[in-house]
């Protein structure tokens, strides 16, 4: 079974721009979660989608948003990019939701904001 | 809010040495506990998990962890490490109620280096 895939793998943007990252979960998984990984803050939860609905949200500003499609694929959008948004963005999928199931992670998208 | 503490940020061991990485969490309710590993250049992989039942759980590659509820701990152990165990190790926790309220809360990670 194919794992979680994320596109693109690398991205360079400038301050003020916006960016969209994509995640395809493992086949049959309906929950997709997003995390930000930085050297200073470590891994931090952004939000989780299940059946096209955002169920949970971490402590990030409204510039960070996401959505999930009927095929469970998910996108994450960051508007008005700041230098501090440079990070590895990880997507994880699970069968039924983070509270009851194991999350499997993708390789991440490395975002650099100049 | 939950928090996870990994006390050792950097650990250097020789091959065949025994390993124990500490993990403590703060949350008063039922929790699910995980250890993930990130090998150089690779993505996060699940080592082992605890949801309920036997507090001693065994994972891949000879790793095991013990959940001690009274100590809010979930320490990772391996009796004899190999050079290939060089990686970043993350302890993580989320609510065990099924609500998945906050996603996974991760510790800061432990960078383990195994010297040949």
Short mmCIF file of C-alpha atoms in Angstrom, two decimals:
data_model
loop_
_atom_site.label_atom_id
_atom_site.label_comp_id
_atom_site.label_asym_id
_atom_site.label_seq_id
_atom_site.Cartn_x
_atom_site.Cartn_y
_atom_site.Cartn_z
CA UNK A 1 0.00 0.00 0.00
CA UNK A 2 1.42 3.37 -0.94
CA UNK A 3 2.31 5.72 1.90
CA UNK A 4 1.37 9.32 2.49
CA UNK A 5 2.55 11.54 -0.35
CA UNK A 6 3.13 15.26 -0.25
CA UNK A 7 3.72 17.71 -3.06
CA UNK A 8 5.77 19.65 -3.71
CA UNK A 9 8.74 18.41 -1.70
CA UNK A 10 10.53 21.76 -1.77
CA UNK A 11 9.24 25.27 -2.18
CA UNK A 12 10.80 28.71 -2.09
CA UNK A 13 8.60 31.76 -1.66
CA UNK A 14 9.05 35.39 -0.71
CA UNK A 15 7.45 37.29 2.12
CA UNK A 16 3.87 38.31 1.49
CA UNK A 17 3.16 35.55 -0.99
CA UNK A 18 0.81 32.68 -0.36
CA UNK A 19 1.43 28.97 -0.76
CA UNK A 20 -0.63 25.79 -1.12
CA UNK A 21 0.68 22.40 -0.07
CA UNK A 22 -0.93 19.10 -1.00
CA UNK A 23 -1.24 15.78 0.79
CA UNK A 24 -2.59 12.44 -0.40
CA UNK A 25 -3.32 10.05 2.48
CA UNK A 26 -2.90 6.31 2.56
CA UNK A 27 -5.72 4.63 0.67
CA UNK A 28 -8.69 4.13 2.97
CA UNK A 29 -7.57 6.70 5.52
CA UNK A 30 -10.13 9.41 6.14
CA UNK A 31 -8.29 11.61 8.61
CA UNK A 32 -5.51 13.98 7.61
CA UNK A 33 -3.49 16.04 10.07
CA UNK A 34 -0.93 18.74 9.40
CA UNK A 35 2.12 19.61 11.48
CA UNK A 36 4.85 22.23 11.31
CA UNK A 37 8.40 21.22 12.19
CA UNK A 38 11.04 23.84 12.98
CA UNK A 39 14.37 23.59 14.81
CA UNK A 40 13.19 25.99 17.51
CA UNK A 41 9.63 24.87 18.16
CA UNK A 42 9.84 21.24 17.12
CA UNK A 43 6.74 19.52 15.82
CA UNK A 44 3.52 21.44 16.30
CA UNK A 45 -0.01 20.43 15.39
CA UNK A 46 -1.76 22.70 12.88
CA UNK A 47 -5.14 21.09 12.20
CA UNK A 48 -6.93 17.87 11.43
CA UNK A 49 -9.58 17.05 8.85
CA UNK A 50 -11.96 14.14 8.82
CA UNK A 51 -14.58 13.58 6.14
CA UNK A 52 -14.01 17.06 4.70
CA UNK A 53 -14.56 18.76 8.08
CA UNK A 54 -11.97 20.44 10.24
CA UNK A 55 -12.30 18.75 13.59
CA UNK A 56 -9.33 20.05 15.51
CA UNK A 57 -7.07 23.05 15.31
CA UNK A 58 -3.78 23.94 16.91
CA UNK A 59 -2.60 27.32 18.07
CA UNK A 60 -1.70 28.95 14.77
CA UNK A 61 -2.89 32.25 13.25
CA UNK A 62 -5.69 32.40 10.74
CA UNK A 63 -3.17 32.75 7.91
CA UNK A 64 -2.90 28.98 8.12
CA UNK A 65 -5.89 27.20 6.65
CA UNK A 66 -6.73 23.93 5.03
CA UNK A 67 -9.36 21.82 3.43
CA UNK A 68 -10.09 18.24 2.61
CA UNK A 69 -11.71 16.85 -0.49
CA UNK A 70 -14.17 14.01 -0.88
CA UNK A 71 -11.34 11.63 -1.81
CA UNK A 72 -9.63 12.52 1.51
CA UNK A 73 -6.82 14.43 -0.17
CA UNK A 74 -6.00 17.58 1.72
CA UNK A 75 -4.46 20.94 1.01
CA UNK A 76 -2.93 23.43 3.36
CA UNK A 77 -2.70 27.12 2.56
CA UNK A 78 -0.56 29.79 4.15
CA UNK A 79 -1.30 33.38 3.18
CA UNK A 80 0.88 36.46 3.61
CA UNK A 81 4.00 34.44 4.23
CA UNK A 82 6.43 35.51 6.94
CA UNK A 83 10.07 34.54 7.37
CA UNK A 84 9.10 32.51 10.43
CA UNK A 85 6.89 30.28 8.31
CA UNK A 86 9.99 28.60 6.92
CA UNK A 87 9.64 25.04 8.10
CA UNK A 88 9.04 21.44 7.17
CA UNK A 89 5.31 20.87 6.85
CA UNK A 90 4.26 17.33 7.56
CA UNK A 91 1.04 15.61 6.71
CA UNK A 92 -0.16 12.51 8.53
CA UNK A 93 -3.08 10.23 7.81
CA UNK A 94 -4.99 7.76 9.92
CA UNK A 95 -8.07 5.60 9.60
CA UNK A 96 -10.45 7.16 12.06
CA UNK A 97 -8.88 10.13 13.76
CA UNK A 98 -5.92 11.00 15.96
CA UNK A 99 -7.64 10.11 19.19
CA UNK A 100 -8.24 6.54 18.29
CA UNK A 101 -5.76 5.59 15.68
CA UNK A 102 -2.17 5.74 14.60
CA UNK A 103 -0.94 8.54 12.37
CA UNK A 104 1.38 7.78 9.47
CA UNK A 105 3.54 10.60 8.23
CA UNK A 106 4.54 11.73 4.78
CA UNK A 107 8.00 13.00 3.78
CA UNK A 108 7.02 16.62 4.21
CA UNK A 109 7.24 19.80 2.17
CA UNK A 110 10.25 21.98 2.93
CA UNK A 111 9.10 25.62 2.67
CA UNK A 112 11.67 28.39 2.59
CA UNK A 113 10.46 31.97 2.83
CA UNK A 114 12.92 34.62 1.67
CA UNK B 1 -3.03 21.49 27.60
CA UNK B 2 -0.77 18.53 27.16
CA UNK B 3 3.01 18.77 27.19
CA UNK B 4 5.73 16.22 26.57
CA UNK B 5 9.25 16.38 27.97
CA UNK B 6 12.19 14.49 26.59
CA UNK B 7 15.02 15.01 29.01
CA UNK B 8 17.95 14.05 26.81
CA UNK B 9 18.35 16.23 23.74
CA UNK B 10 21.57 14.58 22.59
CA UNK B 11 22.76 11.09 23.42
CA UNK B 12 25.96 9.46 22.20
CA UNK B 13 26.48 5.74 22.70
CA UNK B 14 28.78 3.05 21.43
CA UNK B 15 27.46 0.07 19.52
CA UNK B 16 26.09 -2.71 21.75
CA UNK B 17 25.40 -0.30 24.59
CA UNK B 18 21.96 -0.28 26.18
CA UNK B 19 19.63 2.62 25.52
CA UNK B 20 16.95 4.32 27.57
CA UNK B 21 15.35 7.57 26.42
CA UNK B 22 13.13 9.35 28.88
CA UNK B 23 9.68 10.73 28.12
CA UNK B 24 7.28 12.35 30.54
CA UNK B 25 3.93 13.87 29.72
CA UNK B 26 1.52 16.09 31.55
CA UNK B 27 -2.13 15.24 31.11
CA UNK B 28 -4.48 13.91 33.71
CA UNK B 29 -6.80 11.91 31.50
CA UNK B 30 -6.50 8.83 29.36
CA UNK B 31 -3.72 9.08 26.81
CA UNK B 32 -2.36 7.31 23.78
CA UNK B 33 1.44 7.25 23.68
CA UNK B 34 3.80 6.94 20.75
CA UNK B 35 7.46 6.87 19.86
CA UNK B 36 8.41 7.97 16.37
CA UNK B 37 11.85 7.87 14.76
CA UNK B 38 13.27 10.05 12.02
CA UNK B 39 16.34 8.58 10.34
CA UNK B 40 18.63 10.99 8.47
CA UNK B 41 16.95 12.07 5.26
CA UNK B 42 13.82 10.03 5.93
CA UNK B 43 10.35 10.79 7.19
CA UNK B 44 8.87 10.10 10.60
CA UNK B 45 8.20 6.42 11.20
CA UNK B 46 6.26 4.81 14.01
CA UNK B 47 8.42 2.77 16.39
CA UNK B 48 5.74 1.69 18.80
CA UNK B 49 2.50 2.79 20.43
CA UNK B 50 0.47 2.30 23.58
CA UNK B 51 -3.30 2.62 23.66
CA UNK B 52 -4.28 0.29 26.50
CA UNK B 53 -3.53 -3.11 28.02
CA UNK B 54 -0.04 -4.41 28.79
CA UNK B 55 2.05 -1.37 29.75
CA UNK B 56 5.17 -2.94 28.24
CA UNK B 57 4.94 -2.57 24.49
CA UNK B 58 7.30 -3.90 21.88
CA UNK B 59 7.97 -2.16 18.62
CA UNK B 60 10.05 -2.58 15.52
CA UNK B 61 13.81 -3.08 15.41
CA UNK B 62 14.04 -4.41 18.97
CA UNK B 63 12.70 -1.31 20.70
CA UNK B 64 10.31 -1.46 23.63
CA UNK B 65 8.70 1.07 25.94
CA UNK B 66 7.05 0.93 29.32
CA UNK B 67 4.06 3.04 30.32
CA UNK B 68 4.15 3.91 34.01
CA UNK B 69 0.94 5.77 34.73
CA UNK B 70 1.92 6.86 38.24
CA UNK B 71 5.04 8.53 36.87
CA UNK B 72 3.42 9.90 33.67
CA UNK B 73 6.30 8.27 31.82
CA UNK B 74 6.78 6.30 28.63
CA UNK B 75 10.48 5.55 28.37
CA UNK B 76 11.98 3.95 25.29
CA UNK B 77 14.52 1.14 25.67
CA UNK B 78 16.72 -1.07 23.56
CA UNK B 79 19.13 -3.58 25.11
CA UNK B 80 21.82 -3.31 22.43
CA UNK B 81 22.00 -0.45 19.94
CA UNK B 82 23.43 -0.56 16.44
CA UNK B 83 25.04 2.09 14.29
CA UNK B 84 21.87 2.12 12.18
CA UNK B 85 19.89 3.37 15.19
CA UNK B 86 21.43 6.82 14.72
CA UNK B 87 18.37 9.05 14.34
CA UNK B 88 16.07 11.58 15.98
CA UNK B 89 13.54 10.05 18.38
CA UNK B 90 10.25 11.71 19.26
CA UNK B 91 7.83 10.88 22.01
CA UNK B 92 4.21 11.94 21.36
CA UNK B 93 0.89 11.83 23.13
CA UNK B 94 -2.75 12.50 22.40
CA UNK B 95 -6.01 12.08 24.23
CA UNK B 96 -7.18 8.52 24.54
CA UNK B 97 -10.84 9.37 24.73
CA UNK B 98 -11.38 9.08 21.02
CA UNK B 99 -11.97 12.76 20.58
CA UNK B 100 -8.56 13.53 19.17
CA UNK B 101 -9.02 17.04 20.45
CA UNK B 102 -5.55 18.42 19.88
CA UNK B 103 -3.75 16.10 17.53
CA UNK B 104 -0.40 14.74 18.62
CA UNK B 105 1.71 16.68 21.09
CA UNK B 106 5.39 15.95 20.50
CA UNK B 107 8.44 16.23 22.67
CA UNK B 108 11.41 18.22 21.37
CA UNK B 109 13.17 15.06 20.28
CA UNK B 110 16.36 13.24 21.24
CA UNK B 111 19.21 13.13 18.77
CA UNK B 112 20.86 9.74 19.17
CA UNK B 113 24.29 9.09 17.73
CA UNK B 114 25.73 5.59 17.78
CA UNK B 115 29.48 5.37 17.37
CA UNK B 116 30.84 2.25 15.65
#
